[in-house]
GROMACS .gro file of C-alpha atoms in nm:
model
  206
    1MET     CA    1  12.701  20.410  11.705
    2LYS     CA    2  12.512  20.233  11.980
    3PHE     CA    3  12.580  20.205  12.353
    4VAL     CA    4  12.393  20.063  12.647
    5ALA     CA    5  12.305  20.269  12.956
    6PHE     CA    6  12.147  20.160  13.282
    7GLU     CA    7  11.941  20.343  13.539
    8ARG     CA    8  12.132  20.505  13.820
    9ALA     CA    9  11.938  20.511  14.142
   10LYS     CA   10  12.166  20.730  14.360
   11GLN     CA   11  12.357  21.050  14.308
   12GLY     CA   12  12.617  21.244  14.500
   13THR     CA   13  12.992  21.228  14.535
   14GLY     CA   14  12.994  20.922  14.758
   15ALA     CA   15  12.752  20.728  14.542
   16SER     CA   16  12.949  20.809  14.225
   17ARG     CA   17  13.274  20.699  14.390
   18ARG     CA   18  13.124  20.366  14.487
   19LEU     CA   19  12.982  20.325  14.138
   20ARG     CA   20  13.326  20.376  13.976
   21ILE     CA   21  13.472  20.112  14.208
   22THR     CA   22  13.229  19.857  14.055
   23GLY     CA   23  13.348  19.943  13.700
   24ARG     CA   24  13.059  20.176  13.609
   25THR     CA   25  13.069  20.544  13.505
   26PRO     CA   26  12.798  20.779  13.624
   27GLY     CA   27  12.632  21.010  13.372
   28ILE     CA   28  12.321  21.208  13.288
   29VAL     CA   29  12.094  21.250  12.990
   30TYR     CA   30  11.906  21.577  12.949
   31GLY     CA   31  11.717  21.779  12.692
   32GLY     CA   32  11.397  21.731  12.500
   33THR     CA   33  11.063  21.715  12.678
   34ALA     CA   34  11.165  21.456  12.941
   35GLU     CA   35  11.324  21.522  13.275
   36PRO     CA   36  11.703  21.471  13.315
   37THR     CA   37  11.778  21.100  13.364
   38LEU     CA   38  12.059  20.958  13.576
   39ILE     CA   39  12.246  20.678  13.404
   40GLU     CA   40  12.546  20.455  13.447
   41ILE     CA   41  12.758  20.290  13.174
   42ASP     CA   42  13.014  20.007  13.179
   43HIS     CA   43  13.343  20.192  13.207
   44ASN     CA   44  13.553  19.966  12.985
   45ALA     CA   45  13.301  19.974  12.704
   46LEU     CA   46  13.275  20.354  12.741
   47TRP     CA   47  13.653  20.402  12.744
   48HIS     CA   48  13.693  20.216  12.415
   49ALA     CA   49  13.397  20.401  12.261
   50LEU     CA   50  13.548  20.738  12.349
   51LYS     CA   51  13.860  20.652  12.151
   52LYS     CA   52  13.645  20.651  11.836
   53GLU     CA   53  13.597  20.976  11.661
   54ALA     CA   54  13.242  20.900  11.564
   55PHE     CA   55  13.138  20.869  11.931
   56HIS     CA   56  13.220  21.239  11.975
   57ALA     CA   57  13.078  21.374  11.649
   58SER     CA   58  12.769  21.174  11.552
   59VAL     CA   59  12.420  21.105  11.669
   60LEU     CA   60  12.435  20.806  11.902
   61GLN     CA   61  12.179  20.534  11.971
   62MET     CA   62  12.136  20.491  12.347
   63GLU     CA   63  11.969  20.170  12.460
   64PHE     CA   64  11.805  20.241  12.796
   65ALA     CA   65  11.516  20.068  12.976
   66GLY     CA   66  11.417  19.871  12.665
   67LYS     CA   67  11.402  20.178  12.439
   68THR     CA   68  11.645  20.347  12.197
   69THR     CA   69  11.693  20.715  12.227
   70GLU     CA   70  11.905  20.937  11.998
   71VAL     CA   71  12.155  21.146  12.189
   72LEU     CA   72  12.472  21.354  12.146
   73LEU     CA   73  12.783  21.345  12.362
   74ARG     CA   74  12.809  21.684  12.529
   75ASP     CA   75  13.072  21.654  12.801
   76VAL     CA   76  13.326  21.409  12.943
   77GLN     CA   77  13.518  21.448  13.265
   78TYR     CA   78  13.838  21.250  13.292
   79HIS     CA   79  14.056  21.180  13.594
   80PRO     CA   80  14.367  21.411  13.593
   81PHE     CA   81  14.615  21.120  13.563
   82LYS     CA   82  14.431  20.787  13.573
   83GLN     CA   83  14.272  20.623  13.272
   84LEU     CA   84  13.933  20.684  13.422
   85VAL     CA   85  13.615  20.859  13.303
   86LEU     CA   86  13.464  21.032  13.602
   87HIS     CA   87  13.134  21.147  13.450
   88ILE     CA   88  12.962  21.183  13.112
   89ASP     CA   89  12.681  21.397  12.980
   90PHE     CA   90  12.448  21.331  12.683
   91GLN     CA   91  12.178  21.543  12.524
   92ARG     CA   92  11.860  21.398  12.373
   93ILE     CA   93  11.799  21.482  12.006
   94ASP     CA   94  11.474  21.619  11.858
   95GLY     CA   95  11.468  21.487  11.509
   96SER     CA   96  11.251  21.779  11.387
   97THR     CA   97  11.479  22.059  11.519
   98LYS     CA   98  11.811  22.185  11.384
   99MET     CA   99  12.112  22.127  11.608
  100LYS     CA  100  12.463  22.266  11.642
  101LYS     CA  101  12.767  22.044  11.683
  102LYS     CA  102  13.139  22.056  11.635
  103VAL     CA  103  13.269  21.794  11.392
  104PRO     CA  104  13.625  21.699  11.295
  105VAL     CA  105  13.782  21.826  10.976
  106HIS     CA  106  13.975  21.565  10.778
  107TYR     CA  107  14.234  21.710  10.539
  108SER     CA  108  14.385  21.522  10.251
  109GLY     CA  109  14.590  21.577   9.934
  110GLU     CA  110  14.820  21.845  10.056
  111GLU     CA  111  15.130  21.650   9.960
  112ASN     CA  112  15.005  21.670   9.597
  113SER     CA  113  14.939  22.046   9.599
  114PRO     CA  114  15.155  22.288   9.401
  115ALA     CA  115  15.225  22.467   9.732
  116VAL     CA  116  15.408  22.161   9.864
  117LYS     CA  117  15.537  21.979   9.549
  118VAL     CA  118  15.656  22.289   9.360
  119ASP     CA  119  15.723  22.559   9.622
  120GLN     CA  120  15.806  22.336   9.928
  121CYS     CA  121  15.566  22.540  10.148
  122LEU     CA  122  15.445  22.431  10.489
  123ILE     CA  123  15.071  22.366  10.536
  124ASN     CA  124  14.935  22.475  10.872
  125HIS     CA  125  14.598  22.331  10.978
  126ILE     CA  126  14.453  22.620  11.172
  127ALA     CA  127  14.124  22.448  11.243
  128THR     CA  128  14.085  22.077  11.315
  129GLU     CA  129  13.709  22.096  11.384
  130LEU     CA  130  13.419  22.305  11.255
  131GLU     CA  131  13.091  22.387  11.425
  132VAL     CA  132  12.796  22.314  11.199
  133SER     CA  133  12.418  22.359  11.206
  134CYS     CA  134  12.189  22.096  11.054
  135MET     CA  135  11.903  21.852  11.113
  136PRO     CA  136  12.015  21.548  11.320
  137LYS     CA  137  11.978  21.314  11.023
  138ASP     CA  138  12.224  21.529  10.827
  139LEU     CA  139  12.499  21.551  11.084
  140PRO     CA  140  12.827  21.434  10.926
  141GLU     CA  141  13.083  21.236  11.122
  142PHE     CA  142  13.349  21.465  10.972
  143ILE     CA  143  13.409  21.724  10.704
  144ALA     CA  144  13.637  21.610  10.421
  145VAL     CA  145  13.855  21.883  10.271
  146ASP     CA  146  14.080  21.828   9.969
  147LEU     CA  147  14.397  22.037   9.980
  148SER     CA  148  14.543  21.925   9.644
  149GLY     CA  149  14.471  22.262   9.486
  150LEU     CA  150  14.656  22.475   9.738
  151THR     CA  151  14.907  22.718   9.594
  152LYS     CA  152  15.169  22.944   9.744
  153GLY     CA  153  15.046  23.268   9.897
  154HIS     CA  154  14.690  23.149   9.942
  155SER     CA  155  14.495  23.029  10.243
  156LEU     CA  156  14.188  22.813  10.259
  157HIS     CA  157  13.881  22.969  10.427
  158VAL     CA  158  13.544  22.822  10.538
  159ASN     CA  159  13.369  22.971  10.236
  160ASP     CA  160  13.613  22.786  10.007
  161ILE     CA  161  13.496  22.434  10.103
  162THR     CA  162  13.182  22.244  10.005
  163LEU     CA  163  12.979  22.120  10.298
  164PRO     CA  164  12.742  21.822  10.282
  165ALA     CA  165  12.378  21.884  10.181
  166GLY     CA  166  12.176  22.039  10.459
  167VAL     CA  167  12.483  22.148  10.659
  168THR     CA  168  12.595  22.506  10.721
  169ALA     CA  169  12.896  22.637  10.908
  170VAL     CA  170  12.859  22.826  11.233
  171THR     CA  171  13.134  23.086  11.278
  172PRO     CA  172  13.032  23.329  11.554
  173GLY     CA  173  13.222  23.653  11.538
  174LYS     CA  174  13.397  23.561  11.214
  175SER     CA  175  13.244  23.581  10.866
  176ASN     CA  176  13.496  23.363  10.689
  177PRO     CA  177  13.764  23.217  10.918
  178VAL     CA  178  14.088  23.055  10.793
  179LEU     CA  179  14.106  22.672  10.794
  180VAL     CA  180  14.442  22.621  10.642
  181ALA     CA  181  14.741  22.856  10.593
  182VAL     CA  182  15.023  22.816  10.338
  183VAL     CA  183  15.360  22.921  10.477
  184ALA     CA  184  15.683  22.965  10.276
  185THR     CA  185  15.975  22.774  10.434
  186LYS     CA  186  16.247  23.018  10.335
  187ALA     CA  187  16.304  23.349  10.163
  188GLU     CA  188  16.333  23.315   9.788
  189ALA     CA  189  16.654  23.415   9.601
  190PRO     CA  190  16.597  23.727   9.387
  191THR     CA  191  16.549  23.682   9.016
  192PRO     CA  192  16.836  23.795   8.785
  193GLN     CA  193  16.633  24.104   8.691
  194GLU     CA  194  16.578  24.186   9.061
  195ALA     CA  195  16.945  24.136   9.138
  196ALA     CA  196  17.055  24.367   8.852
  197ALA     CA  197  16.812  24.631   8.963
  198ALA     CA  198  16.936  24.610   9.324
  199ALA     CA  199  17.298  24.638   9.203
  200GLY     CA  200  17.213  24.942   8.998
  201ASP     CA  201  17.048  25.109   9.300
  202ASN     CA  202  17.360  25.044   9.507
  203LYS     CA  203  17.591  25.206   9.244
  204LYS     CA  204  17.369  25.515   9.240
  205LYS     CA  205  17.391  25.548   9.620
  206LYS     CA  206  17.776  25.545   9.597
   0.00000   0.00000   0.00000
């Protein structure tokens, strides 16, 4: 995705407030070999861009001062109750260095899984995003996970999914965290054999 940024001459609380009144959002771009750069972005264009998932999870093309720079969105500050972006941070990307970024996980197919169709289980999405490490060119906008093979009594872990080429999962402190859990909706009725065995045990107790 592309967006346009403009040079911001002044900084400080008062200057940022005046900038927002004019319909612009203050921001900063840092990282790489260059010094941090103060920028401003048209607020309405930014607001609509932030509604798109790809703006949060992909390498962005920032047009600034006649040049295009690859950046990542790193932080957004919103007003507590107004539809207003107070400040935004971007990080420059070095195309020759691996990077880490959290990307959304898109689940599909659970309604066709044996866990749902046969056993009427509930599917809990424990994780909705996954941190990955890769070269900037390999960064996926999202991770697609097919749940059609889920069965009762089994969970889906990070090691169970196939990541895009060049992408590895980053799971600090956890070797193989759970992504999806399968939960039974109610206790099952005992089988005839189990019921007979239970009845026999009760008679012996008497």
